Coordinates of C-alpha atoms and ligand atoms in Angstrom, one line a residue:
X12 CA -16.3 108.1 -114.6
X13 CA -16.5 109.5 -111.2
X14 CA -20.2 110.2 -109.8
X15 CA -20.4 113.6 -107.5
X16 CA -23.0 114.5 -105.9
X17 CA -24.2 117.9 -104.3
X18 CA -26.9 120.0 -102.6
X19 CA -30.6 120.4 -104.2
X20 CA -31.0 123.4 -102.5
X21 CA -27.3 124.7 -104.8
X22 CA -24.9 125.1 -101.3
X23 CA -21.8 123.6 -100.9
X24 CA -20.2 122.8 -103.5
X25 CA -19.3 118.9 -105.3
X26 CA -18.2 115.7 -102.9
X27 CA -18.1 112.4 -103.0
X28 CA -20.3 109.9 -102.2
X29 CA -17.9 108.7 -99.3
X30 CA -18.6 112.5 -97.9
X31 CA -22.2 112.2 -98.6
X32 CA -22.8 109.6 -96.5
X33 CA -21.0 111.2 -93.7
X34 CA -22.8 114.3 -94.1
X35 CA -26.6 112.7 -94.3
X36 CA -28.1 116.2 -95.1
X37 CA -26.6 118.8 -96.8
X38 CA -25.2 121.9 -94.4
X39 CA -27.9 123.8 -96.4
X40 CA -31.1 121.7 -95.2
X41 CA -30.9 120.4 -99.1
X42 CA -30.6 116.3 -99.9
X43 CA -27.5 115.1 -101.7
X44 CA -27.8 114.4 -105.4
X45 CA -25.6 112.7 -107.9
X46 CA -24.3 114.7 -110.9
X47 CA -25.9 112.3 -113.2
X48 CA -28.1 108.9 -112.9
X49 CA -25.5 106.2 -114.3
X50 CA -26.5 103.3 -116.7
X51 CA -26.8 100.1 -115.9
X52 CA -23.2 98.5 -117.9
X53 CA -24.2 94.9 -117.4
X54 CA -26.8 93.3 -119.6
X55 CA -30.2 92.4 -117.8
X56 CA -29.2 88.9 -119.3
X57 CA -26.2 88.5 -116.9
X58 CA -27.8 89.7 -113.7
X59 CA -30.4 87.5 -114.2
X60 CA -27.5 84.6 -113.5
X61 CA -26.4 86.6 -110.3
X62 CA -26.9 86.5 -107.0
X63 CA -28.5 89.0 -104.7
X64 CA -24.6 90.0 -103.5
X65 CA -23.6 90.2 -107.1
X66 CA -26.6 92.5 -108.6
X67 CA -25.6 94.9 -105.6
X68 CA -21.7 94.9 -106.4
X69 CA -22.8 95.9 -110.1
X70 CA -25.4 98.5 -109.3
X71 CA -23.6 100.0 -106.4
X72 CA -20.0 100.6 -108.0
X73 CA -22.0 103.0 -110.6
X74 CA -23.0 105.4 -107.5
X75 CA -20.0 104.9 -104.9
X76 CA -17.8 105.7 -107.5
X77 CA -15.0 106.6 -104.8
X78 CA -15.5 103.0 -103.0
X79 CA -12.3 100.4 -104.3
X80 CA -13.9 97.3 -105.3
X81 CA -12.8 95.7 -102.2
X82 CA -14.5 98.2 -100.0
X83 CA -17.7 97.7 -101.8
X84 CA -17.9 93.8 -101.6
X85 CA -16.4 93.8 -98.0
X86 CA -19.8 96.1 -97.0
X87 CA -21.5 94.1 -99.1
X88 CA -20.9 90.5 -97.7
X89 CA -21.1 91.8 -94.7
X90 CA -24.3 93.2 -94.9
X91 CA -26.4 90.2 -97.1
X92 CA -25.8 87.1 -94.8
X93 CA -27.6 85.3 -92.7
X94 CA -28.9 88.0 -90.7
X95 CA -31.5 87.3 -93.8
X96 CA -33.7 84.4 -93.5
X97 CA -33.7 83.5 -96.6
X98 CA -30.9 82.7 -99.0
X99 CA -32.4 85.2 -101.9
X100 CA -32.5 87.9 -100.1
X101 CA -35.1 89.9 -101.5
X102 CA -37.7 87.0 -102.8
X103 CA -40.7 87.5 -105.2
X104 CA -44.1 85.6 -104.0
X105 CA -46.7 84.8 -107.1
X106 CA -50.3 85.8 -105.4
X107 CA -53.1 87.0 -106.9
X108 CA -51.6 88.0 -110.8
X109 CA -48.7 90.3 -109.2
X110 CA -45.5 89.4 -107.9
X111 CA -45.1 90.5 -104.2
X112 CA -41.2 91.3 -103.5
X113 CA -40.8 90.4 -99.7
X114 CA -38.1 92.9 -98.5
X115 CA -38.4 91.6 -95.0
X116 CA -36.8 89.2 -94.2
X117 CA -33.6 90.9 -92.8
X118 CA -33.3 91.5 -88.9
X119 CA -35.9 93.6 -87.8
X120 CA -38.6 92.5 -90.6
X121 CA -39.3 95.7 -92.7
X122 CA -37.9 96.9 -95.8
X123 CA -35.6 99.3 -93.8
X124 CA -33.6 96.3 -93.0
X125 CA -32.5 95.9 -97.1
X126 CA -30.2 99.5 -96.8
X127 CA -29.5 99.2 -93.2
X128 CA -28.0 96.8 -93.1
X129 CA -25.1 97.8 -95.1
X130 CA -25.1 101.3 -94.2
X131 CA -22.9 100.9 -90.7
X132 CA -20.3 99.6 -93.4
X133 CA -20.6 102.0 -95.6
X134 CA -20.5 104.7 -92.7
X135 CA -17.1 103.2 -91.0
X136 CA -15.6 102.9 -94.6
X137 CA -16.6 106.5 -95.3
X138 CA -15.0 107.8 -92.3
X139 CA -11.9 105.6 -92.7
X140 CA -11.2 106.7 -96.2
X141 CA -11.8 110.6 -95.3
X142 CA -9.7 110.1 -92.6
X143 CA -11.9 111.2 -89.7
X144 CA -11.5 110.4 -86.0
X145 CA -14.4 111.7 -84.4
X146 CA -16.8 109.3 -83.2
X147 CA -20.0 109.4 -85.6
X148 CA -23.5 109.8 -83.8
X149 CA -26.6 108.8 -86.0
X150 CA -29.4 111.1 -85.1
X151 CA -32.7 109.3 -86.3
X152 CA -35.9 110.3 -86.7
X153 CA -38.4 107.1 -87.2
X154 CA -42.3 106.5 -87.8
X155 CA -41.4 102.9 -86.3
X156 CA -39.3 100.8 -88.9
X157 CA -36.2 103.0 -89.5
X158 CA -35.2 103.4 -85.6
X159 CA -35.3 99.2 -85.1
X160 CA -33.5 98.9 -88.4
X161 CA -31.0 101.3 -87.5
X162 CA -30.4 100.2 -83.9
X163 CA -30.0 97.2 -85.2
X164 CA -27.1 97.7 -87.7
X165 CA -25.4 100.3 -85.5
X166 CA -25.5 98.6 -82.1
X167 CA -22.1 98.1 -81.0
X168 CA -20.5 99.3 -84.1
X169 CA -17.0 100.7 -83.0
X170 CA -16.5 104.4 -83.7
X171 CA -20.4 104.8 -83.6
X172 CA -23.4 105.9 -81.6
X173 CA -27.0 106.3 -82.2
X174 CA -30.3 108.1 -81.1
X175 CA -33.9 107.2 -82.1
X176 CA -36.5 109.3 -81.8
X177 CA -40.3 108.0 -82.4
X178 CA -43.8 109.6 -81.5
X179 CA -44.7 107.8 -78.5
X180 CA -48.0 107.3 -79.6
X181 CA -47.3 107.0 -83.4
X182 CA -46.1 103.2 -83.7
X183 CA -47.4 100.0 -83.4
X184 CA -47.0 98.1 -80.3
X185 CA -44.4 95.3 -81.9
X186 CA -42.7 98.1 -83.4
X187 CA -41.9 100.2 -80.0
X188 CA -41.2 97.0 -78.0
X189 CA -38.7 96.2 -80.8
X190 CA -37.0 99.4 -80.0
X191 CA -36.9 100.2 -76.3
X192 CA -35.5 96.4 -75.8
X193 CA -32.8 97.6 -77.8
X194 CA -29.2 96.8 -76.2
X195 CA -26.0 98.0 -76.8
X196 CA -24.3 100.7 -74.6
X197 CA -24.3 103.2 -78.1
X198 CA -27.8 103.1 -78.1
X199 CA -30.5 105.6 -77.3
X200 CA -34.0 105.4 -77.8
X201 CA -36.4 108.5 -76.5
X202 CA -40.3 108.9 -77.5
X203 CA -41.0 112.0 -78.3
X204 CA -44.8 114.0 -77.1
X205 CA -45.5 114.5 -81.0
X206 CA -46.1 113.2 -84.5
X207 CA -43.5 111.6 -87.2
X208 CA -43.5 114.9 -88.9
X209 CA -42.3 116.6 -85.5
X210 CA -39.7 114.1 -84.9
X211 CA -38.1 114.4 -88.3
X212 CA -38.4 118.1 -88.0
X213 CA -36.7 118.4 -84.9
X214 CA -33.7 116.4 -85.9
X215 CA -33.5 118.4 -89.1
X216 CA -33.1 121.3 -87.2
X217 CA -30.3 119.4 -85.3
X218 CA -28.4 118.9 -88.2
X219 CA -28.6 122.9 -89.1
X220 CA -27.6 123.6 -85.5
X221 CA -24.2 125.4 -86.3
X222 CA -24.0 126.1 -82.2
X223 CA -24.7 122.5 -80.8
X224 CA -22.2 120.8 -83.9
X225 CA -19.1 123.1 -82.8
X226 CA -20.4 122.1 -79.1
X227 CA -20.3 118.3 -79.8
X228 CA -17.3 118.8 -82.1
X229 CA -14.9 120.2 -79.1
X230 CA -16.2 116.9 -77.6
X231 CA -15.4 114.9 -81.2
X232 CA -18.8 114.0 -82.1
X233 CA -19.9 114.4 -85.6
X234 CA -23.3 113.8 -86.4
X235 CA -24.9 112.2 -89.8
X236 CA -28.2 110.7 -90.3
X237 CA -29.5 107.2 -91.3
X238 CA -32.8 108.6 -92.2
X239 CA -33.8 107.8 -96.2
X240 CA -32.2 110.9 -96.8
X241 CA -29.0 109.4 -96.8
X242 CA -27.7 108.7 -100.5
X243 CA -26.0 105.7 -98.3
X244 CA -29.8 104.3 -97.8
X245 CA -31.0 104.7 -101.2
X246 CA -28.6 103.7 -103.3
X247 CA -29.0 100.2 -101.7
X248 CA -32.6 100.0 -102.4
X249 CA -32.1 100.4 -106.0
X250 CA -30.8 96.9 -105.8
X251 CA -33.6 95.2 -105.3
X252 CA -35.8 96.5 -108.1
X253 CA -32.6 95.5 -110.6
X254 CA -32.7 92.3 -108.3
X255 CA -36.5 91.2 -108.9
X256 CA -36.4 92.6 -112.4
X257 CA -33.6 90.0 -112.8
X258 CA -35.6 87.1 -111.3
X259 CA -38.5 87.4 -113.5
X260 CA -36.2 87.2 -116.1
X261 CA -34.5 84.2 -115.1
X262 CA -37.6 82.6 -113.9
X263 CA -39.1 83.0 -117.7
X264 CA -41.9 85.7 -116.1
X265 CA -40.7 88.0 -119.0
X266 CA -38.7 87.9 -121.8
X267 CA -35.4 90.1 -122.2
X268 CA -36.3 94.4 -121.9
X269 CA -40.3 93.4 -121.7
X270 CA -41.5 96.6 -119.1
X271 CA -42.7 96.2 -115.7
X272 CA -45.2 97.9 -113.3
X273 CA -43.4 98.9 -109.7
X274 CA -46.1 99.1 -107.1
X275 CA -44.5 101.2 -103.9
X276 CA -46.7 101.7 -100.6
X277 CA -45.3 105.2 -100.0
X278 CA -44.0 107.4 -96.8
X279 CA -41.2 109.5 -97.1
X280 CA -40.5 108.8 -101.1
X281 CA -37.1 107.0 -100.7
X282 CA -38.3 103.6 -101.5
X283 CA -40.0 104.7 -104.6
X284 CA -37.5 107.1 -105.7
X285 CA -34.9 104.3 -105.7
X286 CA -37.5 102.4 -108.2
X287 CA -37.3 105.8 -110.0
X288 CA -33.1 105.8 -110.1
X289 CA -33.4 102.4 -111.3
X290 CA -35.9 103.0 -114.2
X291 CA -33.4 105.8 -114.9
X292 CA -30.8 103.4 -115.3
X293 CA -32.3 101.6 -118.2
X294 CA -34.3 98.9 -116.1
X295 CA -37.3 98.7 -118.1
X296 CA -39.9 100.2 -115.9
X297 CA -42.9 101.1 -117.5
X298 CA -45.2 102.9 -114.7
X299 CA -44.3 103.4 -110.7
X300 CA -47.6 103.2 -109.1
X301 CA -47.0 105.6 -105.8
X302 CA -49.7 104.3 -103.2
X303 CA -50.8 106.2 -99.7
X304 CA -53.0 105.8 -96.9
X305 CA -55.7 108.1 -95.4
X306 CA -52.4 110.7 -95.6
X307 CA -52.8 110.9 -99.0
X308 CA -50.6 114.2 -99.9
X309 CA -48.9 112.8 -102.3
X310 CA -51.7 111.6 -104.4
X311 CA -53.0 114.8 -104.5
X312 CA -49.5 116.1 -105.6
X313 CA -49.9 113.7 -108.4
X314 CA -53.1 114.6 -109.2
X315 CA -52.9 118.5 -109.0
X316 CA -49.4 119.3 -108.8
X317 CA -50.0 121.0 -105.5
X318 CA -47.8 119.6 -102.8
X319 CA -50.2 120.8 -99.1
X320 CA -49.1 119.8 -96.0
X321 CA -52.0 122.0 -94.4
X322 CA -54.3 119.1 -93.3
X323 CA -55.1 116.8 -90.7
X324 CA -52.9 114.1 -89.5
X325 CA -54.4 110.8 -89.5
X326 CA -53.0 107.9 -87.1
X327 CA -53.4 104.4 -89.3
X328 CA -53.0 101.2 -89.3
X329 CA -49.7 101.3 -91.6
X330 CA -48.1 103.7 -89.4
X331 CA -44.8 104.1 -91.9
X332 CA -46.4 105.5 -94.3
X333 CA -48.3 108.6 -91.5
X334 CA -46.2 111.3 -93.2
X335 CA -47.3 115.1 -94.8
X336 CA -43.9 116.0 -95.5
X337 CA -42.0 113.5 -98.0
X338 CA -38.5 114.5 -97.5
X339 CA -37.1 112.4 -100.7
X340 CA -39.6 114.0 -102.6
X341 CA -37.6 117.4 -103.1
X342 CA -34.7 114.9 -104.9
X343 CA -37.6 114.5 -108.0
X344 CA -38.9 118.1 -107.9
X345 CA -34.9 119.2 -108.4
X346 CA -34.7 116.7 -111.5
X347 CA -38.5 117.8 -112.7
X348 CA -37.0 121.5 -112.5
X349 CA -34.1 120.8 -114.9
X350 CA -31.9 119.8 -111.9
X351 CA -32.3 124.0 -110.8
X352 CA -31.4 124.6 -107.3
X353 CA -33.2 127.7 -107.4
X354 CA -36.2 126.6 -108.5
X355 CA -36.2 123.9 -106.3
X356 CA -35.2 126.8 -103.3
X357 CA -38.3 128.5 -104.0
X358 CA -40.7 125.4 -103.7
X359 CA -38.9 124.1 -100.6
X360 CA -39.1 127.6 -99.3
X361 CA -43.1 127.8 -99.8
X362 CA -43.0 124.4 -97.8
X363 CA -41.6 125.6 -94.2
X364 CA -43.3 129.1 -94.9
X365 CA -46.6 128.1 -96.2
X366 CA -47.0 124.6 -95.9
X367 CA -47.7 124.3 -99.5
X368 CA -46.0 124.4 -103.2
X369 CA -47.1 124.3 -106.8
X370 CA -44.9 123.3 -110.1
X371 CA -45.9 124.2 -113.2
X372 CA -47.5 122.4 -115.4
X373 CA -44.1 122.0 -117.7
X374 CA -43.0 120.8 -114.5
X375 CA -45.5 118.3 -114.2
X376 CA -44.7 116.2 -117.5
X377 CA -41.5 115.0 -115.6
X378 CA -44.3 113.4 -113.3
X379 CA -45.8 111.0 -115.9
X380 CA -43.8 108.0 -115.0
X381 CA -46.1 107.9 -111.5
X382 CA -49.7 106.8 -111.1
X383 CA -50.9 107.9 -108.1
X384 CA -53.6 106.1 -105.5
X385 CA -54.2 105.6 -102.1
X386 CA -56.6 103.5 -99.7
X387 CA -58.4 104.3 -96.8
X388 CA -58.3 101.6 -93.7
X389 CA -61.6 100.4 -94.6
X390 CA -59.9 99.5 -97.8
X391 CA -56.7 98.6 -96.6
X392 CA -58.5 95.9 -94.2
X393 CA -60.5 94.7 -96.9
X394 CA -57.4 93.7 -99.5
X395 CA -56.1 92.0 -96.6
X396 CA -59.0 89.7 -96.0
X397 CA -59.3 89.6 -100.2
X398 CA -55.9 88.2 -100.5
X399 CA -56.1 85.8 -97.4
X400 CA -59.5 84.6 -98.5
X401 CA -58.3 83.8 -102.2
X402 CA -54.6 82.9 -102.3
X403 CA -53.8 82.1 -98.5
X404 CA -51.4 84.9 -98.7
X405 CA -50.8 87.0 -95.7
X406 CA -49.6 90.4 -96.1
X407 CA -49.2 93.5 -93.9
X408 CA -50.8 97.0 -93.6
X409 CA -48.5 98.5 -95.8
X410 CA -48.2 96.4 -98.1
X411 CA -52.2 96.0 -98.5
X412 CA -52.5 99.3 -100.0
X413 CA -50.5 99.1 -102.2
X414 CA -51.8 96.1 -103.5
X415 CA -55.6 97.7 -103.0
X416 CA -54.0 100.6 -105.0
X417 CA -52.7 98.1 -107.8
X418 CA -55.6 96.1 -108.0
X419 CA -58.3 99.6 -108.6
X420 CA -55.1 100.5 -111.2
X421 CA -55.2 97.4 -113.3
X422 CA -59.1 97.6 -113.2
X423 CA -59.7 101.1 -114.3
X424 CA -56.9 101.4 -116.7
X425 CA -57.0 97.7 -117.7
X426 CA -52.8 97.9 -117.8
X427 CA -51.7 93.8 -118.3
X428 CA -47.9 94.5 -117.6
X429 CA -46.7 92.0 -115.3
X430 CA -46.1 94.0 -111.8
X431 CA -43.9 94.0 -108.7
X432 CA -45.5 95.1 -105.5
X433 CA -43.1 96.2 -102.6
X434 CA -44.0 94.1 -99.4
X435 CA -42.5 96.2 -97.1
X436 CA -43.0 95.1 -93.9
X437 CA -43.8 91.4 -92.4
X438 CA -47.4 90.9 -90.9
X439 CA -45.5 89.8 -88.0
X440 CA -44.6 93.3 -87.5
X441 CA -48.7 94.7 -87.2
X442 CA -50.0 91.2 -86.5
X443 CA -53.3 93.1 -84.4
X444 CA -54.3 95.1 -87.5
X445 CA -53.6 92.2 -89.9
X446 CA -55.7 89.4 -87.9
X447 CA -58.1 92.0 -86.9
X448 CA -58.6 92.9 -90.9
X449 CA -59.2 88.9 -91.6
X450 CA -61.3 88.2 -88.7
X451 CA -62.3 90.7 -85.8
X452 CA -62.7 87.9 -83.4
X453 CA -59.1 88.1 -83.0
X454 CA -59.0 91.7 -81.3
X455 CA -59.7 89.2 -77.6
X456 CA -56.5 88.0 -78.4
X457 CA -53.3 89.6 -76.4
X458 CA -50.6 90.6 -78.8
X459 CA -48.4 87.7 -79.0
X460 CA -50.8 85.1 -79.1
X461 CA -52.1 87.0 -81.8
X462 CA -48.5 86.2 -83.0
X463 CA -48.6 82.1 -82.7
X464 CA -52.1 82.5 -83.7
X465 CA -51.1 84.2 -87.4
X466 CA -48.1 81.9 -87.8
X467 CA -51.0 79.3 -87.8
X468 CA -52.8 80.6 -90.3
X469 CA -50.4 81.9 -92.7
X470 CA -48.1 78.7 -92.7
X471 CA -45.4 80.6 -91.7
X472 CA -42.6 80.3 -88.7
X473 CA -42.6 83.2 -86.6
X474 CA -39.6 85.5 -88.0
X475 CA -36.5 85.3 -84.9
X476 CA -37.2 89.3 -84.6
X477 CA -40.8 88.6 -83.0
X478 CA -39.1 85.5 -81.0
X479 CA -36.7 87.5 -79.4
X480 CA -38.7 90.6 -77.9
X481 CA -41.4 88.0 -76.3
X482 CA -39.9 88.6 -72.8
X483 CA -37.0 90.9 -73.4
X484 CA -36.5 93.6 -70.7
X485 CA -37.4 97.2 -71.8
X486 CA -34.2 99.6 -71.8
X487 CA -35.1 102.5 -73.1
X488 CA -37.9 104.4 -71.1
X489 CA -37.5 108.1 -72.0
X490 CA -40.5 110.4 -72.8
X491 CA -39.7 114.1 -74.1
X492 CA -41.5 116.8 -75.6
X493 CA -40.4 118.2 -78.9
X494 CA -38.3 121.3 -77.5
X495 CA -36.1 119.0 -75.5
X496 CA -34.4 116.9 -78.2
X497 CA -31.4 119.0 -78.4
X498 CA -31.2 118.3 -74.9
X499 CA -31.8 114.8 -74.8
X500 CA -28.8 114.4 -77.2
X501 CA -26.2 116.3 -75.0
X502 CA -26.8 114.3 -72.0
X503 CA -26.5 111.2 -73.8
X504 CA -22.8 112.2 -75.5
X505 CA -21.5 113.7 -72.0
Ligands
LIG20 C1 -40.7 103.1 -94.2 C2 -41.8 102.3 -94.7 C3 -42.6 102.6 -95.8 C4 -42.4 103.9 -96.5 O1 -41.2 103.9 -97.2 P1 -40.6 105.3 -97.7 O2 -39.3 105.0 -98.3 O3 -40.5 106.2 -96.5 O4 -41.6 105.9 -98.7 C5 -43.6 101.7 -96.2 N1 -43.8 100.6 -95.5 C6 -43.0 100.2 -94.4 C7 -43.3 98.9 -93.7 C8 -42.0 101.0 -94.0 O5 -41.3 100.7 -92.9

């Protein structure tokens, strides 16, 4: 049975998922949602004998309904190879009574990696089957681990070109060098005088720019987004909580349907939404513990069921996660209003007029799947020392409060189910923060023998992504303020 998939804000009518990922955002500022969630048709028995490739052929063909199988595993094995460091994939590390899922070991060392990988493919396989010539141009808005991800997949790619923008002040020192060493003559790569939220603003408001897409389509540009937004970025990511469930399964962790906790360090709500999807598709999922840092607007959303953006932005030391406005978030609140555009219009409506919503408290009950929690950076240092100290175990910024979040979860609600934690980004990537966190002796140290020096500690080789940018030339040098974006991207497609 075919899976459509249309607007959340009710515009547009049905398409397929091949259009969807073309289109990135719906025409009406809405984000593209499938008809219905499909169920899993394989038994959790037999994907525990499969490999990471496999579980993603199976989950996958239930969403990209209009994909031929051969289309599917093409993208598919061409996207999980040895760009990954590690023949798994995705694999699960036993520390401290939870099971950390490493989702970095792809190219560019952050989770982003796990759906970008394979979303060029998917892209140039959209385009092919709907039979469009214009050159596609990836506008991308990124709080550090998106853009590098993205550049990374689309460099080069025939039939392709991409812009990144990032706050200039707003990401970590590996992440930007990661980016503005980016080559390929597709590539662009602009700071922007402004926050995350800014940057993702101002390329929404690109995408609803009827004047500047007729512009660039005389000149046979399309545009499309690999932001999470794309159904072409979360779809993949649903494959690795089927993946890990399917490990602990095979490894004896769990018996057959026993429920597990999903532990997500949380920015824009795609990651944990896919955990949500998956749940949805009969993985047994019991709760989906949402965790935040000091910008902690989504905690309080599960908490009060008021969703307010009107509040101070806080610069942290897990940068991915320094977002007010959740973009995937409006895909739940349309399924928590019965799936009612209108409803959903009215709350998304409150959001760019007032800065704040409120469901009801019917609304609310299709909530109680999440915990909420969050950690401050005095907390977030802290689990990372904590885990160092006890298990050896290094992990990043991100990932740290999410495990704080977890551990202050289990204690207070003394919850035994065996958990998943996302590890979302190496501590390769924020090696000052991390070291700093285990020992503040370190902050002498310049950046990358910071690097050498945590590879010492934590046992582990220094990922081929923080090799490579040691004494790569920068590329990309260009600073603009907000306003100029739409600017920035003409002069780059003349
Ligand atoms: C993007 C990112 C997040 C947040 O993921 P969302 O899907 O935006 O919620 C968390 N950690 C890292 C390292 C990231 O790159």
């Amino acid at each position: 049975m075919n899976i459509m998939y249309s607007s959340t804000r009710g515009h547009g009518g049905k398409i397929t998922a091949s259009q969807a990922i073309l289109k990135g955002l719906a025409e009406d500022g809405g984000l593209f949602v499938p008809d219905r969630i499909p169920e899993l048709d394989v038994s959790l028995g037999d994907l525990s004998k499969m490999s990471y490739r496999q579980v993603a052929y199976e989950v996958m063909k239930l969403f990209l309904t209009d994909f031929t199988k051969e289309e599917l595993k093409t993208c598919i094995d061409r996207a999980y190879d040895s760009k990954f460091d590690v023949p798994e994939i995705a694999p699960l590390k036993y520390a401290d009574g939870a099971y950390y899922l490493e989702l970095f070991h792809g190219a560019t060392i952050a989770f982003k990696d796990m759906a970008l990988s394979i979303l060029p493919h998917l892209m140039i396989t959209s385009a092919r089957k709907n039979d469009i010539k214009d050159e596609i141009v990836i506008l991308t808005a990124t709080s550090g681990d998106t853009g590098k991800a993205a550049l990374a997949g689309f460099a080069d790619v025939a039939g392709t070109r991409i812009i990144v923008f990032y706050p200039k002040n707003g990401v970590s020192p590996i992440q930007e060098k990661q980016m503005v060493t980016q080559k390929g003559a597709n590539t662009l790569v602009v700071g922007i005088k402004g926050n995350f939220d800014d940057a993702q603003t101002g390329v929404k408001k690109m995408f609803g720019d009827k004047e500047l897409e007729k512009e660039l389509g005389e000149k046979g540009f399309r545009f499309s987004s690999a932001n999470s937004i794309n159904i072409g970025r979360l779809v993949p990511q649903i494959v690795y909580y089927v993946y890990s469930y399917a490990q602990l399964l095979k490894d004896g962790k769990i018996k057959d349907g026993e429920a597990i906790n999903i532990v997500v360090p949380t920015g824009n709500f795609g990651n944990i939404l896919a955990a949500f999807y998956a749940k949805n598709m009969g993985l047994p999922v019991a709760k989906l513990i949402c965790a935040s840092n000091t910008n902690k607007v989504l905690y309080d959303f599960f908490e009060s069921g008021d969703y307010d953006r009107n509040r101070e932005f806080h610069l942290t030391s897990s940068p991915s996660m320094d977002i007010l406005i959740s973009s995937n978030l409006e895909r739940l609140i349309y399924r928590i209003a019965g799936n009612d555009p209108a409803r959903n219009n009215e709350l998304m409506a409150d959001l760019s007029s007032k800065g704040v919503y409120s469901i009801t408290d019917e609304e609310r009950k299709g909530l109680k799947d999440f915990y909420g929690g969050f950690a401050d950076e005095k907390e977030t240092a802290e689990e990372i020392a904590r885990v160092y100290k006890d298990c050896g175990y290094v992990i990043d910024t991100h990932t740290a409060v999410a495990s704080y979040v977890y551990r202050k979860y289990a204690e207070k609600t003394g919850d035994k189910a065996v958990t998943v934690i996302a590890s979302t980004a190496s501590p390769f990537k924020f090696t000052r923060s991390v070291m700093n966190a285990i020992d503040p002796k370190y902050d002498a140290m310049d950046d990358f023998a910071l690097v050498d020096e945590l590879s010492k500690i934590a046992k582990v080789k220094v990922p081929n992504a923080v090799e490579e940018i040691r004494s790569a030339p920068v590329i990309h040098d260009h600073v603009c303020e907000i306003n100029e974006m739409p600017n920035v991207v003409r002069n780059f497609l003349k």
